[in-house]
Short mmCIF file of C-alpha atoms in Angstrom, two decimals:
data_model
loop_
_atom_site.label_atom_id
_atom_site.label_comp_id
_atom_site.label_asym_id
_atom_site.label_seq_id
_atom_site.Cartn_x
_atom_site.Cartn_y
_atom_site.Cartn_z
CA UNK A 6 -64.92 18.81 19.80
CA UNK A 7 -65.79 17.01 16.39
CA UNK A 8 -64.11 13.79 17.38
CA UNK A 9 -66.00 13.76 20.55
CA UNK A 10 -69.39 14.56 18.24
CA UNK A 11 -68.49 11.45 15.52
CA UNK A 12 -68.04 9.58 18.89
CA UNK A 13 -71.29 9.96 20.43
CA UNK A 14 -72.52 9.94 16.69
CA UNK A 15 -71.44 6.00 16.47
CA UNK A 16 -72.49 5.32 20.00
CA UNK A 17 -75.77 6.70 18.76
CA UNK A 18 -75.58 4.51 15.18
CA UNK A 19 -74.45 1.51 18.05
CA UNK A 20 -77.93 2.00 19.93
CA UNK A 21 -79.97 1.77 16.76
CA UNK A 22 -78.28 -1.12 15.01
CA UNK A 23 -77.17 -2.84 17.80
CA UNK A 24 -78.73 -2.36 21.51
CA UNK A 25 -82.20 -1.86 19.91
CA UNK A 26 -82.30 -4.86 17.82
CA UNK A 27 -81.47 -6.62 20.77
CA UNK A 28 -83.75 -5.40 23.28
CA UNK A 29 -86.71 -6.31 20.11
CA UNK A 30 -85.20 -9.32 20.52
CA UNK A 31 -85.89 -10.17 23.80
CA UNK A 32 -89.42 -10.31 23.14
CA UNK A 33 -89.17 -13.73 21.16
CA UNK A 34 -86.00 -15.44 22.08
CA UNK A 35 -85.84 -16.36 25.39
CA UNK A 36 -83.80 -19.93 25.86
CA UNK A 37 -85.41 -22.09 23.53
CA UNK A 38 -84.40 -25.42 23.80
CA UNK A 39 -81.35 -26.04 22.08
CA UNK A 40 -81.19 -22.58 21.14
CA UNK A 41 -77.78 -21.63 21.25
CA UNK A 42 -76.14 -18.03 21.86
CA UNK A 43 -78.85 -16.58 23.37
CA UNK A 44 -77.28 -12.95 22.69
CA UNK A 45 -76.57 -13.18 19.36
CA UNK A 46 -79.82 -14.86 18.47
CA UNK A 47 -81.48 -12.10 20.10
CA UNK A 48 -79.72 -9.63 18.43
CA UNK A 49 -79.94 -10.94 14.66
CA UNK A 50 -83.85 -12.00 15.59
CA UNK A 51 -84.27 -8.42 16.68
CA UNK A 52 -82.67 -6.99 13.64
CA UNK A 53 -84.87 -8.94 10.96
CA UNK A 54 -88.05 -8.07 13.15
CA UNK A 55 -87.02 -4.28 12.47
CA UNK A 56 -85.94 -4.58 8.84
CA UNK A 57 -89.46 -6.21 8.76
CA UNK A 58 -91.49 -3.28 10.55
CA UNK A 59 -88.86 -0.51 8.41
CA UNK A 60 -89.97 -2.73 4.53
CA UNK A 61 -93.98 -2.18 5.62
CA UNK A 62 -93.22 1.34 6.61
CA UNK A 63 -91.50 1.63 3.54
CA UNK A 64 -93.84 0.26 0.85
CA UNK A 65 -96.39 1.89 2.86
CA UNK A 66 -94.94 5.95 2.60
CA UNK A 67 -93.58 5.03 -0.94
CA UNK A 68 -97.21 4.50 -2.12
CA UNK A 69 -98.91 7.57 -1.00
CA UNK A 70 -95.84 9.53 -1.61
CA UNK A 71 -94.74 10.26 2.21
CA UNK A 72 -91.91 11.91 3.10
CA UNK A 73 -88.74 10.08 4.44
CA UNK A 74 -88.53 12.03 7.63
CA UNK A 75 -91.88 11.29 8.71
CA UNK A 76 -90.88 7.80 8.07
CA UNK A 77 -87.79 7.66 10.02
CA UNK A 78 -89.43 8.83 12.97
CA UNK A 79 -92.61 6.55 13.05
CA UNK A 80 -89.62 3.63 12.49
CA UNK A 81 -87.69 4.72 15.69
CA UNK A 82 -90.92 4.91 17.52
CA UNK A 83 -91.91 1.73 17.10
CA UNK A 84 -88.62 0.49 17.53
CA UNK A 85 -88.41 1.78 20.76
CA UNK A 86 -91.77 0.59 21.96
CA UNK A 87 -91.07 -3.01 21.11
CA UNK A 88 -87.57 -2.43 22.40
CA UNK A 89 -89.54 -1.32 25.43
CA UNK A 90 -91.85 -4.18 25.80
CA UNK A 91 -88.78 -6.38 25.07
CA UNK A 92 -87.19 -5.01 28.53
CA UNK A 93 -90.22 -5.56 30.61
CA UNK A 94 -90.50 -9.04 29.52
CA UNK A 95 -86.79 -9.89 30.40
CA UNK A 96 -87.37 -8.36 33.75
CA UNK A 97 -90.51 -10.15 33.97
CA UNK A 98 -88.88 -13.34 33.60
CA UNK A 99 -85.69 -12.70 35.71
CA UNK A 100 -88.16 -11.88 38.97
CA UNK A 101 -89.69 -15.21 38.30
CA UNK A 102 -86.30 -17.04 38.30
CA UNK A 103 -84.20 -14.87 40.44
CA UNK A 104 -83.12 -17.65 42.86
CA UNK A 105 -82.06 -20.18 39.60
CA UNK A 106 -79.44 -17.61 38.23
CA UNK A 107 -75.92 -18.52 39.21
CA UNK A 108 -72.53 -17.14 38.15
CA UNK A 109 -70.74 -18.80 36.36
CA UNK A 110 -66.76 -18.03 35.36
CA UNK A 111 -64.83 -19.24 32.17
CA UNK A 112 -63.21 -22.57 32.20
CA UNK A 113 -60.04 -21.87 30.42
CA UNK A 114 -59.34 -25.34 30.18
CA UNK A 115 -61.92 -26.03 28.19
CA UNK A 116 -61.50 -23.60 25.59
CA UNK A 117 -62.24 -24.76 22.05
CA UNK A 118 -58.61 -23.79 20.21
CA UNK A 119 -60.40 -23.61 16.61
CA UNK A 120 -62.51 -21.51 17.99
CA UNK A 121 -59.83 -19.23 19.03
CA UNK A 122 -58.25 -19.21 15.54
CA UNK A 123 -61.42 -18.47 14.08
CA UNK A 124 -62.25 -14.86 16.12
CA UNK A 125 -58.45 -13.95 15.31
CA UNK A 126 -59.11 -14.73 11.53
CA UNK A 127 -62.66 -13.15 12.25
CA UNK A 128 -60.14 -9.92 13.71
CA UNK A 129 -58.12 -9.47 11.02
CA UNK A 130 -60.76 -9.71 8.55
CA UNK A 131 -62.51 -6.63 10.46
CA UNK A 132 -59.50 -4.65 11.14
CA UNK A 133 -58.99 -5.00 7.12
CA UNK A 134 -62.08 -4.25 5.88
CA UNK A 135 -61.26 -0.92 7.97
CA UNK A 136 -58.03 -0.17 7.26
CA UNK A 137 -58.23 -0.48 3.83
CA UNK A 138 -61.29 1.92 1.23
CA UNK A 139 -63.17 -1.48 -0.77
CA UNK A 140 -65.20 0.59 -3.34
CA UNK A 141 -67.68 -0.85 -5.48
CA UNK A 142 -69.59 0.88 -8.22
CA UNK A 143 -72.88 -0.16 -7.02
CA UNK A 144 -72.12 2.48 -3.94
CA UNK A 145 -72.51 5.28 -6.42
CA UNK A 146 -75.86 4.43 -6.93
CA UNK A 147 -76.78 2.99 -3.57
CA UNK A 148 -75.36 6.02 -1.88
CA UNK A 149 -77.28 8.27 -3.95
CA UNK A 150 -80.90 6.68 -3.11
CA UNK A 151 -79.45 7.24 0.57
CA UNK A 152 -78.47 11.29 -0.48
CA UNK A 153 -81.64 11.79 -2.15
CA UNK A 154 -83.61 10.72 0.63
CA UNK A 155 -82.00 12.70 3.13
CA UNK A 156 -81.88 15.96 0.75
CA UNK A 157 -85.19 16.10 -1.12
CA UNK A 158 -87.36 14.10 1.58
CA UNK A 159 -89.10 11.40 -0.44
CA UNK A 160 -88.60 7.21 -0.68
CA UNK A 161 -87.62 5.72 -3.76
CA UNK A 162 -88.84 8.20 -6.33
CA UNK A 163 -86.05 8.68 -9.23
CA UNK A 164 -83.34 6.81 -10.23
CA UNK A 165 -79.91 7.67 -8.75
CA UNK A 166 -77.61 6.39 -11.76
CA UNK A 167 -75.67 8.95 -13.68
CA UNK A 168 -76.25 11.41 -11.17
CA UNK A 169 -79.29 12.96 -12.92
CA UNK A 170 -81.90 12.00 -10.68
CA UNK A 171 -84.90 12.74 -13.17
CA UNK A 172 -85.92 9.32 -14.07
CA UNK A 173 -88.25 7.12 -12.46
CA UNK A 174 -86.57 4.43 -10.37
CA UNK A 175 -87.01 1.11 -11.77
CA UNK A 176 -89.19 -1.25 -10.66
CA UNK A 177 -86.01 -3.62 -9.50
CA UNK A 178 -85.37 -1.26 -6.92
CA UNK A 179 -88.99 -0.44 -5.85
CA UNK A 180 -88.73 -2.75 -2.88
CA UNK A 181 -85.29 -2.42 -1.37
CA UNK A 182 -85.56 -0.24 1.61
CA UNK A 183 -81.90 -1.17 3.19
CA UNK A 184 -80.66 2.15 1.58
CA UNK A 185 -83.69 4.86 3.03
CA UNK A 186 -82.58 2.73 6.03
CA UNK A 187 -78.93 3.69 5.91
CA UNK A 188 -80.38 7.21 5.29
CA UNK A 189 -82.23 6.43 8.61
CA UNK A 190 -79.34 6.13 10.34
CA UNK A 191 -77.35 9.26 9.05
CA UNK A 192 -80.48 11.02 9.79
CA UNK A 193 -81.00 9.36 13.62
CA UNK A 194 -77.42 9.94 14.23
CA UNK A 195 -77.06 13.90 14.11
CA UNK A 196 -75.96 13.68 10.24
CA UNK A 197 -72.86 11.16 10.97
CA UNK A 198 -71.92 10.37 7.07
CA UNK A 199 -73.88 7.11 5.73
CA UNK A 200 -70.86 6.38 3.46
CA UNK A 201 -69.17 5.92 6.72
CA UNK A 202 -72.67 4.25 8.35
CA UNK A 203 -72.08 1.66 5.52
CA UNK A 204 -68.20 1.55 4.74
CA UNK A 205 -67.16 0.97 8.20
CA UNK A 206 -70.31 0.67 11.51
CA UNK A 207 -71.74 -2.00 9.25
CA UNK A 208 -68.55 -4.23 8.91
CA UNK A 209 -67.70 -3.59 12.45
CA UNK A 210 -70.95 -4.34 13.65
CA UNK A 211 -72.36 -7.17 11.56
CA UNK A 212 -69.35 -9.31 10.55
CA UNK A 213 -69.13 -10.61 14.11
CA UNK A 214 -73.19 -11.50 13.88
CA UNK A 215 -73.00 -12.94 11.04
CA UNK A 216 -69.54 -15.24 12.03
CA UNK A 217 -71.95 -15.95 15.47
CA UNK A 218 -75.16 -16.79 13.66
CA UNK A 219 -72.62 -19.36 11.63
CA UNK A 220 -71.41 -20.46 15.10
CA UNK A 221 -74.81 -21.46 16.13
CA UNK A 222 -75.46 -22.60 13.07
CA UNK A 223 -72.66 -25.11 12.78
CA UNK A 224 -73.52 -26.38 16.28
CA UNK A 225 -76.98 -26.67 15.76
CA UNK A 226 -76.41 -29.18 12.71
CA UNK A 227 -73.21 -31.10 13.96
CA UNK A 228 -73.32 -31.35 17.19
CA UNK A 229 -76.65 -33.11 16.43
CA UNK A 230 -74.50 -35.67 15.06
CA UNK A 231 -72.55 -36.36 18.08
CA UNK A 232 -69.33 -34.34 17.15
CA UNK A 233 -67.58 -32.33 19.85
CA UNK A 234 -66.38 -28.60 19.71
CA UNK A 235 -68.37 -28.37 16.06
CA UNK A 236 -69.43 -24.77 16.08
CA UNK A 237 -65.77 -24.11 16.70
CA UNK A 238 -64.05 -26.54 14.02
CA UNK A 239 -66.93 -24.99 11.61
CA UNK A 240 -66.53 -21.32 12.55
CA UNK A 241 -62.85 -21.48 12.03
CA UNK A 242 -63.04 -22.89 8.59
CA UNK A 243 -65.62 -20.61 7.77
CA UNK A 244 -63.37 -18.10 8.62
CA UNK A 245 -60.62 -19.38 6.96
CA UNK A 246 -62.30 -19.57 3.70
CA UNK A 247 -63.35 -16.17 4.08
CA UNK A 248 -59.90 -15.15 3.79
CA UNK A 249 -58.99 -16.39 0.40
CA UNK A 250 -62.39 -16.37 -0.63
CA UNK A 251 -62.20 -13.46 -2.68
CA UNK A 252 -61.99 -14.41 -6.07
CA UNK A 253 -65.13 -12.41 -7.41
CA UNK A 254 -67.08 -10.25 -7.34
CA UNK A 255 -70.04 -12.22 -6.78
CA UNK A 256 -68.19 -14.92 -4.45
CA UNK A 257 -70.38 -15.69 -1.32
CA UNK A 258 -66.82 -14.57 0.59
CA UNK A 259 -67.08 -11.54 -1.23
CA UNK A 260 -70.65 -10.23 -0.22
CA UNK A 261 -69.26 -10.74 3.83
CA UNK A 262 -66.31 -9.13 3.74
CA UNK A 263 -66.58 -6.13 1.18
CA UNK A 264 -69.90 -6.24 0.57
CA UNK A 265 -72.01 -6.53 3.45
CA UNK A 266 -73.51 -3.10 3.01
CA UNK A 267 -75.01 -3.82 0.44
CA UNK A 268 -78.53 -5.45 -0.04
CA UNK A 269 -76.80 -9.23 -1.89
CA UNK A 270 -74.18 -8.75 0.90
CA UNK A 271 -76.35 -8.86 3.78
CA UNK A 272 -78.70 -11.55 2.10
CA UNK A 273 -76.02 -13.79 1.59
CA UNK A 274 -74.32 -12.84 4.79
CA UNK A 275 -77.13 -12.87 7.37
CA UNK A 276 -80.58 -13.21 5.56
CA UNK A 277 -79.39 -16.86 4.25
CA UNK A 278 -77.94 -18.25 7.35
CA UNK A 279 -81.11 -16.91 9.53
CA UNK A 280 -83.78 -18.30 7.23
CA UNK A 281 -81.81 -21.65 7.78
CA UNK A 282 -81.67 -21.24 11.28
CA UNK A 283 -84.72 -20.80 12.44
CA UNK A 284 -86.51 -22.34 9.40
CA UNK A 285 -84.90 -25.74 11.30
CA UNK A 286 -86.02 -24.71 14.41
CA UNK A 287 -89.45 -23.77 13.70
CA UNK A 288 -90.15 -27.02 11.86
CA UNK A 289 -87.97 -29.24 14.54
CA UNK A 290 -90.84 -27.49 16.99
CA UNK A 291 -93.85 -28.07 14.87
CA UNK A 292 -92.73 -31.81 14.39
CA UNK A 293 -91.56 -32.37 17.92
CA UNK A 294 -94.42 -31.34 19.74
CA UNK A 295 -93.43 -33.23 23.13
CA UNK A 296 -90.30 -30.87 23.59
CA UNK A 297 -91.53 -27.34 22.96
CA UNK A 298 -94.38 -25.62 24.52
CA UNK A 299 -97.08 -23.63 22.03
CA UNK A 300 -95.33 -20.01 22.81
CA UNK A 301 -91.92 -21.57 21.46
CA UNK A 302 -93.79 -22.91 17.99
CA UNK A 303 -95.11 -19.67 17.42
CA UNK A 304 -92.52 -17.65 18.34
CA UNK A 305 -89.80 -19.62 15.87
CA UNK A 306 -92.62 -19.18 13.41
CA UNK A 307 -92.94 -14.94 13.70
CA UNK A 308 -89.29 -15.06 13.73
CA UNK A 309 -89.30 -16.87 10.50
CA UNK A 310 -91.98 -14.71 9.16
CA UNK A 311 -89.63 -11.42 9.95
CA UNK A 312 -87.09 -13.09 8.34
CA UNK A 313 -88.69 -13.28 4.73
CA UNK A 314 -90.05 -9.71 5.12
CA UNK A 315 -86.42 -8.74 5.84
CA UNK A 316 -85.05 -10.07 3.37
CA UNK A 317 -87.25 -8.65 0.61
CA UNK A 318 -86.01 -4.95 2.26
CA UNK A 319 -82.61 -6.13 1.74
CA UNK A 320 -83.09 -6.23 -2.19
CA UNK A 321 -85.37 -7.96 -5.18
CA UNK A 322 -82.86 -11.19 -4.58
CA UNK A 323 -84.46 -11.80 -1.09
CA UNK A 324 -87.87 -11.36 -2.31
CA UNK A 325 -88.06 -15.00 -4.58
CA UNK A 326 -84.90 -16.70 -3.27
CA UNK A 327 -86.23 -16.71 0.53
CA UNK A 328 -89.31 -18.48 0.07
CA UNK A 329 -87.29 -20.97 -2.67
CA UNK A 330 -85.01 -21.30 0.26
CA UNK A 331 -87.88 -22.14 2.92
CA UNK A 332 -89.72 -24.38 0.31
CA UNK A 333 -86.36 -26.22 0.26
CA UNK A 334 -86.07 -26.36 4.15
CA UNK A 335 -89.56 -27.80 4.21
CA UNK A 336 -89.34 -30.67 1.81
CA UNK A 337 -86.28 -31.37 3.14
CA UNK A 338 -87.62 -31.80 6.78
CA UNK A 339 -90.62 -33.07 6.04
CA UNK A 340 -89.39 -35.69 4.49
CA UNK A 341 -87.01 -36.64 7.11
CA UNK A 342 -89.87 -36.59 9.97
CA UNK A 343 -92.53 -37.84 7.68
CA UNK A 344 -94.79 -35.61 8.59
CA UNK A 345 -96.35 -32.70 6.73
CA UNK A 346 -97.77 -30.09 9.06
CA UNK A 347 -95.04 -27.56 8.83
CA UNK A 348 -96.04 -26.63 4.86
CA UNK A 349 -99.23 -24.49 6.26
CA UNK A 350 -97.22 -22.49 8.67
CA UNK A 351 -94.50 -22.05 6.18
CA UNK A 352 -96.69 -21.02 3.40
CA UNK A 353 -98.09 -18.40 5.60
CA UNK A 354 -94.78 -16.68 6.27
CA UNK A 355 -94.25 -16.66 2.70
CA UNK A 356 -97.63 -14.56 2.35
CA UNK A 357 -96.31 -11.08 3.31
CA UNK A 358 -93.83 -11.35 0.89
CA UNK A 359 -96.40 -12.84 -1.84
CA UNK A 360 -97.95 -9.81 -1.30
CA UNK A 361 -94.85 -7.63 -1.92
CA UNK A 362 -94.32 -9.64 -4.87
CA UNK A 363 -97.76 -8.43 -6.12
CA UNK A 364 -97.30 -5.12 -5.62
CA UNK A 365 -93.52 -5.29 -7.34
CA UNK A 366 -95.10 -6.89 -10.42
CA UNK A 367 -97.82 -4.48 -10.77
#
């Protein structure tokens, strides 16, 4: 009876992190041109759109005190009603096109071999990080904020080090909701463990989008260049690297593999990559008006603009680095189209978290 429970607990912790995010998805990516993996771009698009609405919600009950419950329920409402609205657009579109969809099978002769070796090296890394415990002593304190939430009701109040839990928390922390999320989960889930939430659903489930939002984003920038098979050759070395990668504690390898619970981790690991990605494609629309319709330009753009709010609610790292990261992307672009009308757009993604930044400051 309890392993059938902690069974339908992760199919329930699957739903939320997974199918959800997704379905949110849905709403915004829809086969842009040259937009890759349309599934896993849906998925990590629909997971920064709900770290986005779960950091407002956040800063929002942390101000006037509100209590964590309340929170996590208005969060899985809304998730569900844009999860919702993602559906209906999807079926929407497949009415209209019905008669275009074909079936098409795998062409096993044309499978990319690096990209073979990289999902078995992508495997093992997976099946290690669960097989084997990979403590870090920043868990003590994250998984405290997570304990505190669920036991005394509130969002970020005191300070979880030494176990006291009578101090203010400091103002580094104000901002990063990932752990209340985590909470979320635990609480969403019918009380499965968020030690375990973190530890093992969150390697299980975001390695693999992470590895895939590399994929696309190795295509995306060779295969511009006329090489073949690039998103393989790129996610294999990737992956390869990955593997001997961890030399520190603050190694970019590091923050994948072991870390990826944690609010660095999944900046490094997803929020990084993602601001790249669509950063490229948002300005590539904005500068190549003759290829992508209005909807498209705007919809890269509200991606992008999820993207830095996400980021801030993975941790005070994301809140400055992101827009340095996105000021980068633009100069760099810009200068390479010669054209400058992707700066106004850009610096009005950057305003939500300008506005966080205020309020961390003050």
């Amino acid at each position: 009876e309890d392993e059938n429970m902690i069974v339908i607990q992760v199919l329930l912790c699957f739903c939320y992190m997974c199918v959800i995010p997704y379905l949110i998805g849905c709403l915004f990516v829809d086969g842009q041109k040259d937009v890759g993996n349309v599934t896993i771009l849906r998925t990590v698009a629909g997971l920064m759109i709900s770290y986005a609405v779960y950091e407002i919600l956040e800063v929002g009950f942390q101000l006037k005190n509100g209590s964590f419950r309340l929170l996590s329920l208005l969060f899985i409402l809304v998730s569900v009603l844009l999860a919702f609205a993602g559906v209906l657009r999807v079926s929407y579109r497949r009415l209209g096109r019905r008669a275009a969809l074909q079936k098409k099978g795998i062409d096993f002769k044309n499978i990319d071999p690096f990209f073979v070796i990289g999902i078995l090296l992508i495997v093992i890394q997976i099946f290690a990080i669960l097989w084997m415990a990979t403590p870090d002593k920043d868990d003590a304190f994250y998984s405290g904020l997570s304990s505190m939430s669920l036991s005394y009701d509130y969002v970020l109040q005191n300070d979880a080090y030494n176990g006291l839990m009578t101090k203010a928390i400091s103002r580094r922390y104000v901002l990063s909701a990932l752990p209340i999320y985590q909470a979320t989960l635990s609480l969403l889930s019918d009380g499965l463990h968020h030690l375990v939430i973190t530890h093992n659903l969150f390697p299980l489930f975001y390695m693999p989008l992470a590895y895939g939002l590399y994929y696309q984003l190795g295509k995306r920038m060779l295969q511009k260049e006329g090489k073949q098979q690039a998103g393989g050759k790129f996610l294999c070395c990737l992956a390869l690297l990955h593997m001997i990668g961890n030399y520190y504690v603050f190694s970019p390898e590091n923050f994948l593999v072991t870390r990826i619970w944690q609010g660095k981790g999944m900046f490094v690991a997803l929020g990084i990559p993602y601001i790249w990605y669509f950063g490229c494609l948002a300005l590539e629309a904005t500068y190549e008006k003759q290829v992508y319709t209005r909807r498209e330009r705007l919809s890269c753009w509200i991606l992008l603009a999820a993207g830095m709010l996400a980021c801030s609610f993975m941790g005070e790292t994301g809140l400055y680095l992101a827009p340095f990261l996105l000021g980068c992307l633009v100069l760099a672009m810009s200068i390479v189209y010669r054209k400058w009308q992707g700066i106004l757009p850009a610096v009005l993604c950057c305003l939500p978290e300008a506005t966080l930044a205020v309020l961390y400051l003050l």
